[in-house]
Every structure is written in C-alpha cells, then in structure tokens.
Amino acid sequence: MEFKALLDAQRVFFNSNQTKDIVFRKQALLKIKSILKNNEHNLYQAIYKDFKKGELDTFVTELQIIYSEIDYFTKNLKRLSKVKRVKTPWILWPATSKQYKDPLGCTLIIGAWNYPYQLTLLPMISALAAGNTCVIKPSELPVHSMELLQRLFNESFNSNYIYFALGDKDVTQKLLDLQWDKIFFTGSPSVGKIVYQAAAKNLTPVTLELGGKSPGIVSRTANLAICAKRLVWGKFLNAGQTCIAPDYLLVEKSVVHEFIKELIKTLKEFNYFDGAPHYTSIINEKHFNRILGLIDPEKVIYGGSSNSKTLYIEPTIIKDIGWEDPIMQQEIFGPLLPIIVYEDFQQTIASIKQRPKPLAAYLFTQDEKEKSTFTNELSFGGGCINDTLMHVANINLPFGGIGLSGMGAYHGETGFNSFTHNKSILSKALWGEPNWKYPPYTPKKLAWLKKIF
C-alpha cells in the first residue's frame, strides 16, 4: 500500500461528508462490535500465542472495555454531536452564537503491544465516533493479534475509511512523514518524542499516551490485607506489563514488615506459576532480559525465578531500595515490585514531586489529611485512593498523562472531544446595524464606547 495514495483517498472520502452522518457512524461502530463478537474465539487464540494471555484476562481487560466504549457512543452519539447554543453579549446583538462539533479529518492511530486489542481499538473507536477516517498502525510485537485485526478490519471496511497498516518502525516513519489531521500515539516517552517532533513539522495535533514510574504509597493507617490484595492484583496483572501499574511502593516504616507478610501471603494465594491462565509471559526475549537485568539478587525477598524458554518471570518483591538504585531509573514494565521505606509522608510526597510526573499514582490510607495532600499537591495523570487501576474502568473519567507521561486524554466523551474541533459560528441578523464599529473613528465614538464597555 502506498501510504500517500491511501491518505489522499481517505481525505476524498472524508470530504464527501459521509463520515459526519450520525447514522453512518453508529452503523460502523455496531459493525466493529459484531466483528469482534463473532471472532472472540480467534481473538483469544491469537493473543495467547503472543504472550499467553488467558481468556478471562482478555475479556475483562481488552474486549469488554471495547464493547463498553462502543455501547457508550452508540447511546450518546446524538447528544455528543449536538450543536450547542451559547450566550451572545448584547453588544453583538442581533445575533446568535453556536458551537458545532466538527470532526478533525484523517487520523493516524499508533497502538501499543501490552494490551493490543484495547490500546489499538479504543482510540480508533473515539475517532470514528467523532466522524473521522482512520489509519491504524498497531505494534508489530503481538504479531498474531495484530495480523488477525488487520485481516478482520481490512476485509470488512473500505481502505478509504479504515485501514490497518502492519510493519516495523520504518512503516511508522513513513506514516509520520504524511500530513494528518490528528495523531494518537500510545507507547514509551522516548518514541512519543519522535512522534511529537514529526507532528510538529505539520502542526498536527497529537494525543500522547505514554508512561513512567507510577508510585504506590502505603500509609500506617492502611488496611494492609485489602491493600496487599489490590496492589498485588494491579501490579502483576499482565505480568506487570501495564502502563498504569504501580511501578514501585513507598511503605511507611512502622508497617513495612507486616505489609510484606501480607504481600507474600497474597502472592501465594494468587499462585502466579509458570503457565498459569491468569498470568502472562513477557512479550519477547529483549524485554525478558531487560527486566531480569533490573534485579539485584541480594535485595530480593520473594520470587526472582524465571524461565527463558517460556519467557516467564516470577512476581518478585525487592526491598531496601533507594531512589538511586538502577531499578528506579526506568519504568520497570514487568513483574518486579521494589519497596522504598519512608518515615515522613510529606517528605515522601516532596520526593515524588522532584521526579517526572507519573501517569498514575495510588495511595492506601484512612487518614483524611493524607488523602487531601495526595490529591491536591501531587501532579499525575490519574489514580486511586485505596485501589489500583480501577480509575480507567470509569468511562466518565478522562484517561491520560501529564508532562513526560503524556498529553491529552480519551475514554468516553473526552475521547470524542479529543478527535473533535469546536467550530464557533456567530450568525448576524441583517437589521440593527451598529454605526460605532465603522470609520470614521472620532473622540466622541471612543468616549461613547468606553461608557458602554
């Protein structure tokens, strides 16, 4: 496929105004849901081949989220697309003022590998719901999952509306060289900078969903048993290959020993053995070796075993970590959980603030003052108090980063707006023409206008 010709064809189709029709958009979204529903078995098989992700995990963390997003848009599309009438200052009368929801045009979606269905299709769904065309460049790492999506969508839709383009970074670069109306990227901050630079050449708006080291804070007032269960689940879901997973823990000194006991107890109960249906493998050998390289064997207090043949790394707890340790210098993106002990809550918040703003943050406490400090003083994309990950399950909460963890947001109405331009129109009546705005400009006119304004 010659990408310039593809983009030209999509632009012609967009300019035909078919994608702006709400009925057309709804039909496309329902068709997508039908395609996925009818191929669930194949989707489960493909993602298992890529990194041994089980059916329940795939349904809950991938497909059901996609279905819910489609259901939201098919139910609310008319409301979201409605022209909004706003007040007109009396000095502009007689006139009316309205905001029109205008799709941006031809969009490029660059997906990520760790949740290949969700992170590829959710932004595409937002773009289509807003009335745009889409070219989707999925990650090349989950090859079976993405080859299946490519076949399903490229056989079901005309390429001038939706097209999946598989390939390596050279394909991505060729696509980035073109002039899109919007680019949506999910991935690492280092690649996000490349995408941003490419978009800047054409002043193309971007949404960047990146990552970073997301902290989890465990206060002395936390319910340690519930805290351990929710942190273990959130950290080791998808073998830690989750952009909003708690990357490291800050645990108050007075409860650290008791809390570690709860962590180990929970890990034994959850039983993340090699081949467990609720535990995935690492995506490839490169990432497997990178993660193992972050382990300091002398500081491991639980786990640490691995299997290079199955790309399995056991959930691993690492204690006596300091801010300068190698494991604290990059996002782990794997099943390693380093613990830093703290004594002063306010100082801990200050230490986090000295570092790049994370995509997520989590606090476990029953202290209202600590909750307030966490919420009002710490800058991060989004997060939870007394839970992990679940803020992304609320379609009414925007999902996105800040600073090095990203820019822009999506999910639900926020996703619709990220692919939409608010076009402002003032419609003027042909009577009641004011004389003050036309020359000649006199001192008398100026004095009169000053009194009015």
XYZ file of C-alpha atoms in Angstrom:
453
model
C 0.000 0.000 0.000
C 1.325 3.436 -0.990
C 0.532 5.499 2.093
C 0.319 8.877 0.376
C -2.308 7.489 -2.000
C -4.123 5.924 0.963
C -4.256 9.233 2.822
C -5.408 11.056 -0.317
C -8.236 8.534 -0.747
C -9.277 8.927 2.885
C -9.277 12.693 2.517
C -11.541 12.460 -0.532
C -13.896 10.200 1.414
C -13.888 12.491 4.442
C -14.640 15.492 2.253
C -17.664 13.656 0.877
C -19.204 14.242 4.350
C -20.366 10.626 4.734
C -18.437 10.165 7.979
C -20.262 13.121 9.517
C -23.609 11.355 9.318
C -24.563 10.045 12.763
C -26.374 7.013 11.357
C -23.263 6.124 9.344
C -21.090 6.405 12.431
C -23.391 4.244 14.554
C -23.551 1.578 11.871
C -19.749 1.481 11.678
C -19.404 1.129 15.454
C -22.003 -1.628 15.628
C -20.267 -3.410 12.754
C -16.989 -3.297 14.692
C -18.666 -4.790 17.746
C -20.210 -7.526 15.615
C -16.849 -8.364 14.017
C -15.206 -8.717 17.419
C -18.101 -10.693 18.940
C -18.156 -13.124 16.030
C -14.404 -13.674 16.280
C -13.888 -13.811 20.045
C -12.533 -17.358 19.916
C -9.960 -16.379 17.299
C -9.037 -13.269 19.283
C -8.428 -15.381 22.395
C -6.247 -17.828 20.476
C -4.183 -15.087 18.813
C -3.364 -13.187 21.979
C -2.493 -16.410 23.802
C 0.029 -17.207 21.083
C 1.583 -13.767 21.532
C 2.181 -13.824 25.296
C -0.019 -16.473 26.893
C -2.817 -14.148 27.929
C -5.831 -16.135 29.158
C -9.437 -15.792 28.060
C -10.804 -14.199 31.230
C -7.999 -11.617 31.345
C -8.505 -10.876 27.653
C -12.240 -10.447 28.039
C -12.056 -8.224 31.133
C -9.051 -6.061 30.223
C -9.483 -5.904 26.460
C -12.761 -6.884 24.806
C -15.301 -5.829 27.425
C -13.709 -2.380 27.651
C -14.029 -2.057 23.870
C -17.658 -3.229 23.910
C -18.500 -0.744 26.679
C -16.914 2.109 24.721
C -18.932 1.224 21.620
C -22.132 0.960 23.674
C -21.441 4.368 25.209
C -21.039 6.042 21.842
C -23.998 4.382 20.145
C -26.150 5.536 23.071
C -24.747 9.063 23.407
C -23.591 9.991 19.910
C -26.547 12.219 19.149
C -26.033 14.155 22.392
C -22.286 14.451 21.913
C -22.692 15.730 18.350
C -25.435 18.210 19.170
C -24.935 21.837 18.239
C -24.559 23.894 21.412
C -26.088 27.328 21.602
C -24.201 29.790 23.823
C -24.917 33.310 25.057
C -24.229 36.277 22.823
C -23.123 39.546 24.514
C -25.745 42.241 23.995
C -23.223 44.492 22.258
C -23.208 41.941 19.396
C -26.991 41.785 19.063
C -28.911 40.973 16.971
C -27.040 37.660 16.568
C -26.888 34.041 17.757
C -23.781 32.073 18.755
C -23.336 28.319 18.385
C -20.638 25.667 18.755
C -20.540 22.907 16.147
C -18.832 19.566 16.755
C -16.574 19.246 13.737
C -14.513 16.072 13.113
C -10.823 16.780 12.600
C -10.485 14.746 9.395
C -7.962 11.994 8.621
C -6.388 10.488 11.714
C -3.436 8.204 12.446
C -3.613 5.827 15.416
C -0.387 4.202 16.619
C -1.154 1.414 19.080
C 0.781 -0.365 21.835
C 1.568 -4.041 22.379
C 0.826 -4.631 26.062
C -2.980 -4.510 25.693
C -3.027 -4.933 21.922
C -6.789 -5.009 21.341
C -7.768 -2.307 23.823
C -4.977 0.179 23.146
C -5.315 -0.176 19.379
C -9.086 -0.086 19.048
C -10.235 2.335 21.773
C -8.696 5.453 20.205
C -9.894 4.277 16.789
C -13.436 3.986 18.150
C -13.253 7.526 19.549
C -12.003 8.832 16.206
C -14.749 7.087 14.230
C -17.435 8.165 16.693
C -16.323 11.768 16.173
C -16.698 11.378 12.389
C -13.106 10.905 11.207
C -11.326 8.395 8.984
C -8.554 6.228 10.441
C -5.292 4.609 9.520
C -4.175 2.325 12.329
C -0.551 1.317 12.851
C -0.555 -1.379 15.561
C 2.534 -2.575 17.373
C 4.434 -5.259 15.481
C 5.268 -7.216 18.669
C 1.962 -9.108 19.253
C 2.127 -10.402 15.702
C -0.727 -12.946 15.862
C -3.190 -10.495 17.469
C -2.429 -7.697 15.055
C -2.410 -9.856 11.923
C -5.867 -11.040 12.942
C -7.129 -7.477 13.465
C -5.632 -6.417 10.153
C -7.388 -9.221 8.302
C -10.737 -8.679 10.045
C -10.844 -4.917 9.512
C -9.218 -4.623 6.104
C -11.607 -7.257 4.734
C -14.646 -5.607 6.355
C -14.089 -1.906 5.631
C -13.046 0.139 2.645
C -9.468 1.393 2.991
C -10.630 4.962 2.344
C -12.372 4.791 5.754
C -10.429 2.344 7.973
C -7.087 0.725 7.208
C -4.672 -1.343 9.304
C -1.027 -0.959 8.286
C 1.291 -3.547 9.817
C 5.057 -3.234 9.895
C 8.100 -2.123 11.827
C 9.406 1.336 12.710
C 10.094 2.085 9.025
C 6.370 1.814 8.304
C 5.655 4.066 11.281
C 8.126 6.644 9.994
C 6.601 6.636 6.507
C 3.199 7.275 8.033
C 4.542 10.030 10.290
C 6.020 11.795 7.259
C 2.487 12.465 5.970
C 0.241 15.370 6.935
C -2.516 14.040 9.187
C -5.263 15.989 10.895
C -4.632 14.186 14.193
C -2.104 11.670 15.524
C -2.835 9.483 18.534
C 0.113 7.546 19.972
C 0.363 5.049 22.818
C 3.820 3.912 23.857
C 7.047 4.949 25.537
C 8.110 8.548 26.225
C 11.204 8.108 24.010
C 9.122 7.174 20.962
C 6.496 9.741 21.955
C 9.112 12.462 21.475
C 9.774 11.191 17.934
C 6.060 11.250 17.155
C 5.710 14.746 18.595
C 8.638 16.039 16.517
C 7.152 14.550 13.345
C 3.740 16.052 14.089
C 5.284 19.466 14.765
C 6.535 19.690 11.168
C 2.918 19.904 10.010
C 1.478 21.469 13.189
C -0.593 18.312 13.602
C -2.393 17.997 16.955
C -1.385 14.936 18.967
C -2.511 12.880 21.899
C 0.374 11.058 23.561
C -0.403 8.239 25.997
C 2.982 7.420 27.498
C 4.057 6.003 30.855
C 6.532 6.474 33.657
C 7.183 5.308 37.181
C 3.810 5.305 38.911
C 4.111 5.237 42.715
C 2.006 3.391 45.247
C 2.027 4.754 48.801
C 1.100 2.581 51.796
C 0.407 4.563 54.952
C 0.408 3.191 58.515
C -3.389 3.655 58.595
C -3.992 1.475 55.511
C -5.982 -1.737 55.746
C -2.948 -3.897 54.990
C -4.800 -7.054 53.952
C -7.017 -5.268 51.424
C -4.114 -3.081 50.340
C -1.915 -6.125 49.624
C -4.626 -7.862 47.609
C -5.381 -4.818 45.450
C -1.726 -3.938 44.932
C -0.720 -7.485 44.002
C -3.557 -7.676 41.505
C -2.807 -4.265 39.989
C 0.946 -4.789 39.841
C 1.083 -8.319 38.442
C -1.881 -8.156 36.077
C -0.476 -8.800 32.597
C 2.828 -9.710 34.329
C 3.334 -6.061 35.209
C 3.220 -5.011 31.558
C 0.670 -2.294 32.268
C 1.410 1.405 31.811
C -0.595 2.354 34.921
C 0.655 -0.478 37.140
C 2.178 0.651 40.442
C 5.830 0.725 39.433
C 7.197 0.898 42.971
C 5.899 1.137 46.540
C 6.608 3.644 49.285
C 5.704 1.967 52.582
C 5.673 3.651 55.972
C 8.396 2.199 58.200
C 6.125 1.248 61.108
C 4.085 -1.199 58.981
C 6.592 -2.380 56.387
C 7.288 -5.818 57.923
C 3.616 -6.616 58.475
C 2.753 -5.366 54.996
C 5.412 -7.510 53.319
C 3.956 -10.556 55.092
C 0.554 -9.674 53.599
C 2.095 -9.255 50.147
C 3.752 -12.659 50.259
C 0.617 -14.290 51.641
C -1.437 -12.819 48.786
C 1.101 -13.853 46.147
C 0.986 -17.428 47.394
C -2.819 -17.386 47.302
C -2.920 -15.984 43.757
C -0.309 -18.550 42.658
C 1.272 -16.947 39.602
C 3.027 -20.110 38.446
C 4.657 -20.624 35.057
C 1.755 -21.327 32.678
C -0.993 -20.041 34.995
C -4.056 -18.983 32.960
C -4.184 -15.720 34.948
C -0.553 -14.760 34.340
C 1.016 -13.793 31.030
C 4.547 -14.262 29.781
C 6.879 -11.399 28.898
C 6.269 -10.198 25.342
C 9.707 -11.093 23.927
C 13.274 -12.054 24.783
C 14.543 -8.470 24.629
C 12.125 -7.297 27.322
C 12.692 -10.513 29.302
C 16.429 -9.845 29.535
C 15.933 -6.143 30.263
C 13.646 -6.898 33.229
C 15.966 -9.560 34.644
C 18.808 -7.042 34.421
C 16.987 -4.804 36.925
C 17.020 -7.426 39.688
C 19.546 -7.131 42.493
C 19.579 -10.729 43.866
C 20.800 -9.563 47.268
C 17.680 -7.435 47.755
C 15.086 -10.000 46.600
C 12.873 -11.126 49.485
C 10.347 -13.102 47.411
C 10.326 -14.601 43.926
C 13.058 -13.960 41.402
C 12.891 -17.195 39.401
C 12.484 -17.176 35.613
C 12.231 -19.442 32.573
C 13.814 -18.224 29.335
C 12.016 -20.876 27.279
C 8.552 -19.670 28.302
C 9.594 -16.030 28.967
C 8.245 -16.397 32.492
C 9.395 -14.144 35.330
C 8.024 -14.898 38.765
C 6.439 -11.993 40.688
C 9.362 -10.560 42.638
C 9.463 -8.326 45.718
C 12.623 -6.298 46.202
C 13.332 -4.498 49.488
C 15.848 -1.954 50.808
C 15.625 0.064 47.612
C 16.778 3.672 47.398
C 15.931 6.392 44.890
C 19.324 5.985 43.191
C 19.124 2.219 42.618
C 19.203 1.135 38.930
C 15.659 -0.232 39.155
C 14.442 3.281 39.996
C 15.972 4.853 36.882
C 13.493 3.470 34.327
C 9.927 2.235 34.111
C 10.032 -1.451 35.058
C 7.116 -2.638 32.911
C 7.395 -6.116 34.356
C 6.670 -8.214 37.474
C 9.209 -6.628 39.823
C 7.978 -4.695 42.855
C 10.621 -2.567 44.604
C 9.834 -1.215 48.075
C 11.174 2.045 49.483
C 10.663 2.609 53.210
C 9.620 6.095 54.346
C 9.046 7.784 57.702
C 7.570 11.181 56.801
C 4.555 11.359 54.484
C 5.037 14.986 53.459
C 8.685 14.354 52.593
C 7.665 11.354 50.516
C 5.246 13.490 48.522
C 8.048 16.019 48.031
C 10.381 13.264 46.770
C 7.823 12.137 44.164
C 7.316 15.760 43.073
C 11.037 16.077 42.349
C 10.714 13.416 39.631
C 8.861 13.324 36.276
C 5.091 13.419 36.652
C 3.748 9.846 36.575
C 0.865 8.502 34.536
C -0.780 7.111 37.673
C -0.439 7.232 41.456
C -2.036 5.218 44.238
C -2.496 5.919 47.941
C -3.601 3.463 50.604
C -4.636 5.258 53.771
C -7.553 6.064 56.041
C -6.094 9.431 57.005
C -8.135 12.273 55.506
C -5.242 14.733 55.662
C -3.035 12.346 53.672
C -5.790 11.897 51.112
C -6.063 15.662 50.739
C -2.303 16.112 50.389
C -2.093 13.334 47.804
C -4.974 14.739 45.775
C -4.132 18.436 45.931
C -0.325 18.525 45.970
C 0.808 15.643 43.765
C 0.619 16.002 39.976
C -0.101 12.826 37.978
C -2.349 11.622 35.172
C -4.942 9.810 37.275
C -5.151 7.250 40.025
C -6.951 5.769 43.001
C -7.203 6.033 46.738
C -7.338 2.572 48.337
C -7.294 0.757 44.993
C -5.246 0.345 41.815
C -6.013 0.641 38.091
C -9.779 0.943 38.510
C -9.988 4.625 37.588
C -9.668 3.552 33.943
C -12.802 1.412 34.317
C -14.967 4.534 34.710
C -15.788 5.775 31.221
C -16.696 9.167 32.720
C -13.128 9.756 33.943
C -10.660 11.056 31.326
C -7.597 8.859 30.915
C -4.291 10.491 30.064
C -0.931 11.633 31.324
C 0.806 14.875 32.145
C 4.336 16.023 31.400
C 6.563 13.121 30.373
C 3.704 10.676 30.986
C 1.692 12.136 28.126
C -0.579 14.878 26.859
C -4.245 14.824 26.063
C -6.778 12.245 27.222
C -9.507 9.931 25.980
C -12.249 7.458 27.022
C -15.922 8.296 26.620
C -16.831 11.925 25.982
C -13.220 13.008 26.471
C -12.174 10.677 23.643
C -14.875 12.106 21.395
C -13.693 15.641 22.138
C -10.046 14.768 21.503
C -10.926 13.997 17.871
C -13.311 16.948 17.507
C -12.956 20.649 16.798
C -15.416 23.039 18.425
C -16.281 25.217 15.459
C -17.675 28.573 16.615
C -20.262 30.386 14.482
C -21.829 33.764 15.152
C -24.843 34.340 12.920
C -25.740 38.001 12.483
C -29.124 39.440 11.598
C -29.379 41.871 8.663
C -31.075 44.583 10.688
C -29.937 46.789 13.578
C -26.509 47.563 12.087
C -24.384 49.445 14.710
C -22.594 52.547 13.491
C -19.866 52.506 16.145
C -17.674 49.840 14.520
C -17.255 51.670 11.211
C -14.965 54.620 10.377
C -14.552 57.454 10.770
C -13.418 56.895 14.389
C -13.964 60.061 16.408
C -13.239 61.076 20.020
C -16.993 61.156 20.572
C -17.315 57.497 19.458
C -14.437 56.469 21.712
C -15.967 58.184 24.734
C -19.311 56.525 23.993
C -17.737 53.056 23.647
C -15.816 53.448 26.906
C -19.082 54.147 28.711
C -20.767 51.106 27.141
C -17.959 48.631 27.776
